[in-house]
């Protein structure tokens, strides 16, 4: 069994307040992009989970969200043994929810492979136990994410945005950013969503991520990357999630091609991506 695990970007991200449980109440617009990891899953006869990956950072299996997804479901079958190969293409600790998408796709794959017949609501509830971003990937749609990310309102994006994604190898802990985050509540995501639904190009310039204040203060070189993208006539350049990935939105094919050609050898990861909205 093979599964594609698509990354996400935050077109908009606001922090409303810190809750009593320590989590931040957020309001975000999330969408999947064409960058993906690949999972190859096969049954084995030893009752255990074996994970192989092309990234040494993921060698500690107990910290891996794929393992945690398997651990949640393994007692539902007589022989839960699996061999999983993870081809990791999404940068790690990069604001693209690579671990969350791996986890969500593993839960869905095991539901199919083991004939568990879990409902979408059941998968949502399992995903929420493991991470706030995970339920989003069950939708397979763009969505407004509220609460800690688990309250999801899907919608259609009807705007052909050309996206250049850049990651220079900086890894940022989400906890580091959230611990320093202030309360904002200043972004009108309802208005932004209406613009995306109604194909209004002007809405792109109003995308915002309140986490940039924290991230750019701690990592000023990332601000320089973002600002440099405007030299290539992008409509908007923005940090995704808590970083460190930065994406630039273009409407003109020549402009994004020029940016790609100039930056491909400058940073560790530079890739043209498209939205995956179904």
Coordinates of C-alpha atoms in Angstrom, one line a residue:
X1 CA 0.0 0.0 0.0
X2 CA 1.3 3.4 -1.0
X3 CA 0.1 6.8 0.4
X4 CA 1.0 10.4 -0.4
X5 CA 1.2 12.7 2.6
X6 CA 0.7 16.3 1.3
X7 CA 2.3 19.3 3.2
X8 CA 0.2 22.4 4.2
X9 CA 0.8 26.1 4.3
X10 CA -1.0 28.7 6.3
X11 CA -2.3 31.5 4.0
X12 CA -3.2 33.4 7.2
X13 CA -2.5 32.7 10.9
X14 CA -3.8 34.6 13.9
X15 CA -3.4 34.0 17.6
X16 CA -6.4 35.0 19.7
X17 CA -5.4 34.2 23.3
X18 CA -3.6 31.6 25.4
X19 CA -6.0 29.1 27.0
X20 CA -5.9 27.8 30.5
X21 CA -4.7 24.4 29.2
X22 CA -1.6 26.2 27.7
X23 CA -2.7 26.0 24.1
X24 CA -3.2 29.0 22.0
X25 CA -6.6 29.7 20.4
X26 CA -5.9 30.3 16.7
X27 CA -7.7 31.4 13.6
X28 CA -6.0 30.2 10.4
X29 CA -6.5 29.5 6.7
X30 CA -4.8 26.2 5.8
X31 CA -4.4 24.6 2.4
X32 CA -2.5 21.6 1.1
X33 CA 0.3 21.9 -1.4
X34 CA 1.7 19.5 -4.0
X35 CA 4.8 18.7 -2.0
X36 CA 4.4 15.3 -0.4
X37 CA 6.1 12.5 1.6
X38 CA 5.4 8.9 0.5
X39 CA 4.4 6.0 2.8
X40 CA 4.9 2.4 1.7
X41 CA 3.1 0.1 4.1
X42 CA 3.2 -3.7 4.1
X43 CA 2.1 -6.3 6.7
X44 CA 4.7 -8.5 8.4
X45 CA 4.3 -11.5 10.7
X46 CA 6.3 -10.4 13.7
X47 CA 3.6 -8.3 15.3
X48 CA 5.9 -5.2 15.5
X49 CA 6.3 -2.0 13.6
X50 CA 9.4 -1.4 11.6
X51 CA 10.0 2.0 10.1
X52 CA 12.7 2.9 7.6
X53 CA 13.2 6.4 6.5
X54 CA 15.7 8.5 4.5
X55 CA 16.1 11.0 7.4
X56 CA 18.4 10.2 10.4
X57 CA 16.5 12.8 12.5
X58 CA 13.5 10.4 12.5
X59 CA 15.4 7.3 13.7
X60 CA 13.9 7.6 17.2
X61 CA 10.8 5.6 16.5
X62 CA 9.0 6.4 19.8
X63 CA 8.9 10.1 18.9
X64 CA 7.6 9.4 15.5
X65 CA 3.9 10.3 14.8
X66 CA 3.7 7.3 12.5
X67 CA 4.5 5.1 15.4
X68 CA 2.0 6.9 17.6
X69 CA -0.7 6.4 15.0
X70 CA 0.1 2.7 14.8
X71 CA 0.2 2.4 18.6
X72 CA -3.3 3.9 18.9
X73 CA -4.8 1.2 16.6
X74 CA -2.6 -1.9 17.0
X75 CA -4.8 -3.5 19.7
X76 CA -7.8 -3.6 17.3
X77 CA -6.3 -6.4 15.2
X78 CA -4.8 -9.8 16.0
X79 CA -1.5 -9.3 14.1
X80 CA -0.6 -5.6 13.9
X81 CA 2.9 -6.2 12.4
X82 CA 3.9 -3.6 9.7
X83 CA 6.9 -2.6 7.7
X84 CA 6.7 1.1 6.8
X85 CA 9.0 3.0 4.5
X86 CA 8.8 6.8 4.8
X87 CA 10.3 8.7 1.9
X88 CA 10.6 12.1 3.5
X89 CA 10.5 15.1 1.1
X90 CA 8.9 17.7 3.3
X91 CA 11.5 19.6 5.3
X92 CA 11.5 18.8 9.1
X93 CA 10.4 21.4 11.7
X94 CA 9.5 23.7 8.9
X95 CA 6.0 24.9 9.5
X96 CA 4.6 22.5 6.8
X97 CA 3.1 19.9 9.2
X98 CA 5.2 17.1 7.8
X99 CA 4.8 14.9 10.9
X100 CA 1.1 15.7 11.1
X101 CA 0.3 14.7 7.5
X102 CA 2.3 11.5 8.0
X103 CA 0.3 10.7 11.1
X104 CA -3.1 11.4 9.4
X105 CA -2.3 9.4 6.3
X106 CA -1.1 6.5 8.5
X107 CA -4.4 6.5 10.5
X108 CA -6.4 6.5 7.2
X109 CA -4.2 3.8 5.7
X110 CA -4.5 1.5 8.7
X111 CA -8.2 2.0 8.8
X112 CA -8.3 0.6 5.2
X113 CA -5.6 -2.0 5.5
X114 CA -7.1 -3.5 8.7
X115 CA -10.7 -3.0 7.7
X116 CA -11.5 -1.1 10.9
X117 CA -14.4 0.8 9.4
X118 CA -13.7 3.9 11.5
X119 CA -15.9 6.9 10.6
X120 CA -14.5 10.3 9.7
X121 CA -15.5 11.5 13.2
X122 CA -13.6 8.5 14.7
X123 CA -10.5 9.4 12.7
X124 CA -10.8 13.1 13.8
X125 CA -11.0 12.1 17.4
X126 CA -7.9 9.9 17.1
X127 CA -6.0 12.6 15.3
X128 CA -6.8 15.2 17.9
X129 CA -5.2 13.0 20.6
X130 CA -1.9 13.2 18.7
X131 CA -1.7 16.8 17.4
X132 CA -3.7 19.9 16.6
X133 CA -2.8 20.0 12.9
X134 CA -3.7 16.3 12.2
X135 CA -7.5 16.6 11.8
X136 CA -7.0 19.0 9.0
X137 CA -5.6 16.3 6.7
X138 CA -8.6 14.1 7.0
X139 CA -10.7 16.8 5.2
X140 CA -8.6 16.8 2.0
X141 CA -9.8 20.4 1.5
X142 CA -8.7 23.9 2.3
X143 CA -10.2 25.1 5.6
X144 CA -10.5 27.7 8.2
X145 CA -9.0 26.2 11.4
X146 CA -10.1 27.5 14.8
X147 CA -9.8 26.4 18.4
X148 CA -6.3 24.8 18.6
X149 CA -6.7 23.8 15.0
X150 CA -9.3 21.1 15.4
X151 CA -12.4 23.2 14.5
X152 CA -12.4 23.1 10.8
X153 CA -14.6 24.8 8.2
X154 CA -13.8 23.7 4.6
X155 CA -14.1 26.0 1.6
X156 CA -13.1 26.2 -2.0
X157 CA -10.1 28.3 -3.3
X158 CA -10.9 29.6 -6.7
X159 CA -7.7 31.5 -7.3
X160 CA -4.8 30.2 -9.4
X161 CA -1.8 31.0 -7.2
X162 CA 1.7 30.1 -8.3
X163 CA 3.8 29.3 -5.2
X164 CA 7.5 29.2 -4.6
X165 CA 8.5 27.4 -1.4
X166 CA 11.9 28.1 0.3
X167 CA 13.6 26.5 3.3
X168 CA 17.2 27.2 4.1
X169 CA 17.5 24.3 6.6
X170 CA 16.7 26.3 9.7
X171 CA 14.6 24.1 12.1
X172 CA 12.3 25.9 14.5
X173 CA 10.4 24.3 17.4
X174 CA 6.7 25.2 17.4
X175 CA 6.9 25.3 21.2
X176 CA 9.6 27.9 21.1
X177 CA 7.4 30.2 19.0
X178 CA 4.2 29.6 20.9
X179 CA 5.8 30.3 24.2
X180 CA 6.8 33.8 23.0
X181 CA 3.5 34.5 21.1
X182 CA 1.3 37.4 22.1
X183 CA -2.4 37.7 21.7
X184 CA -3.5 39.4 18.5
X185 CA -7.0 38.7 17.0
X186 CA -6.6 41.3 14.3
X187 CA -7.0 39.3 11.0
X188 CA -10.4 39.1 9.3
X189 CA -10.2 35.5 7.9
X190 CA -13.8 35.5 6.9
X191 CA -13.1 38.3 4.5
X192 CA -10.0 36.6 3.2
X193 CA -11.9 33.4 2.6
X194 CA -14.6 35.2 0.7
X195 CA -11.9 36.7 -1.5
X196 CA -10.4 33.3 -2.2
X197 CA -13.8 31.9 -3.0
X198 CA -14.6 34.7 -5.4
X199 CA -11.3 34.7 -7.2
X200 CA -10.2 38.2 -6.0
X201 CA -6.4 38.5 -6.6
X202 CA -6.2 41.6 -4.3
X203 CA -6.9 39.3 -1.2
X204 CA -3.4 37.8 -1.4
X205 CA -1.7 41.0 -0.3
X206 CA -3.8 40.9 2.9
X207 CA -2.5 37.4 4.0
X208 CA -0.8 37.6 7.4
X209 CA 1.0 35.4 9.9
X210 CA 1.3 36.9 13.4
X211 CA 4.1 34.4 14.3
X212 CA 6.4 36.3 12.0
X213 CA 7.1 38.8 14.8
X214 CA 8.5 36.1 17.1
X215 CA 10.3 34.2 14.4
X216 CA 12.0 37.1 12.7
X217 CA 13.2 38.5 16.0
X218 CA 14.9 35.2 16.8
X219 CA 16.0 34.4 13.2
X220 CA 16.5 37.7 11.4
X221 CA 18.1 36.0 8.4
X222 CA 14.6 34.5 7.6
X223 CA 13.2 38.0 7.4
X224 CA 15.9 38.8 4.8
X225 CA 14.8 35.8 2.7
X226 CA 11.2 36.9 2.8
X227 CA 12.0 40.5 1.9
X228 CA 14.3 39.4 -1.0
X229 CA 11.4 37.6 -2.6
X230 CA 9.7 40.9 -3.4
X231 CA 12.7 41.6 -5.8
X232 CA 11.1 39.0 -8.1
X233 CA 7.7 40.8 -8.1
X234 CA 5.8 38.3 -5.9
X235 CA 2.4 39.4 -4.7
X236 CA 3.1 38.2 -1.1
X237 CA 5.8 36.4 0.8
X238 CA 4.9 34.8 4.1
X239 CA 6.2 32.5 6.8
X240 CA 4.2 29.2 7.0
X241 CA 3.1 28.2 10.4
X242 CA 5.8 28.7 13.0
X243 CA 8.5 28.5 10.3
X244 CA 11.0 28.2 9.0
X245 CA 9.6 27.7 5.5
X246 CA 8.7 30.8 3.5
X247 CA 6.4 30.8 0.5
X248 CA 6.0 33.4 -2.2
X249 CA 2.8 33.8 -4.2
X250 CA 2.9 34.8 -7.9
X251 CA 0.3 35.2 -10.6
X252 CA 2.8 35.8 -13.4
X253 CA 4.6 32.7 -14.9
X254 CA 7.7 34.6 -16.0
X255 CA 8.2 36.1 -12.5
X256 CA 8.0 32.9 -10.6
X257 CA 10.3 31.2 -13.2
X258 CA 12.9 33.9 -12.8
X259 CA 12.7 33.7 -9.0
X260 CA 13.1 29.9 -9.1
X261 CA 16.1 30.1 -11.5
X262 CA 17.8 32.6 -9.3
X263 CA 17.2 30.9 -6.0
X264 CA 17.4 27.2 -6.7
X265 CA 21.1 27.0 -5.9
X266 CA 21.1 29.6 -3.1
X267 CA 19.0 27.7 -0.5
X268 CA 18.8 24.1 0.7
X269 CA 15.2 23.7 -0.5
X270 CA 13.5 25.7 -3.3
X271 CA 10.5 24.2 -5.1
X272 CA 7.6 25.3 -7.1
X273 CA 4.4 23.9 -5.7
X274 CA 0.6 24.2 -6.4
X275 CA -2.4 24.0 -4.2
X276 CA -4.1 20.6 -3.7
X277 CA -7.7 21.6 -2.9
X278 CA -9.7 18.4 -3.4

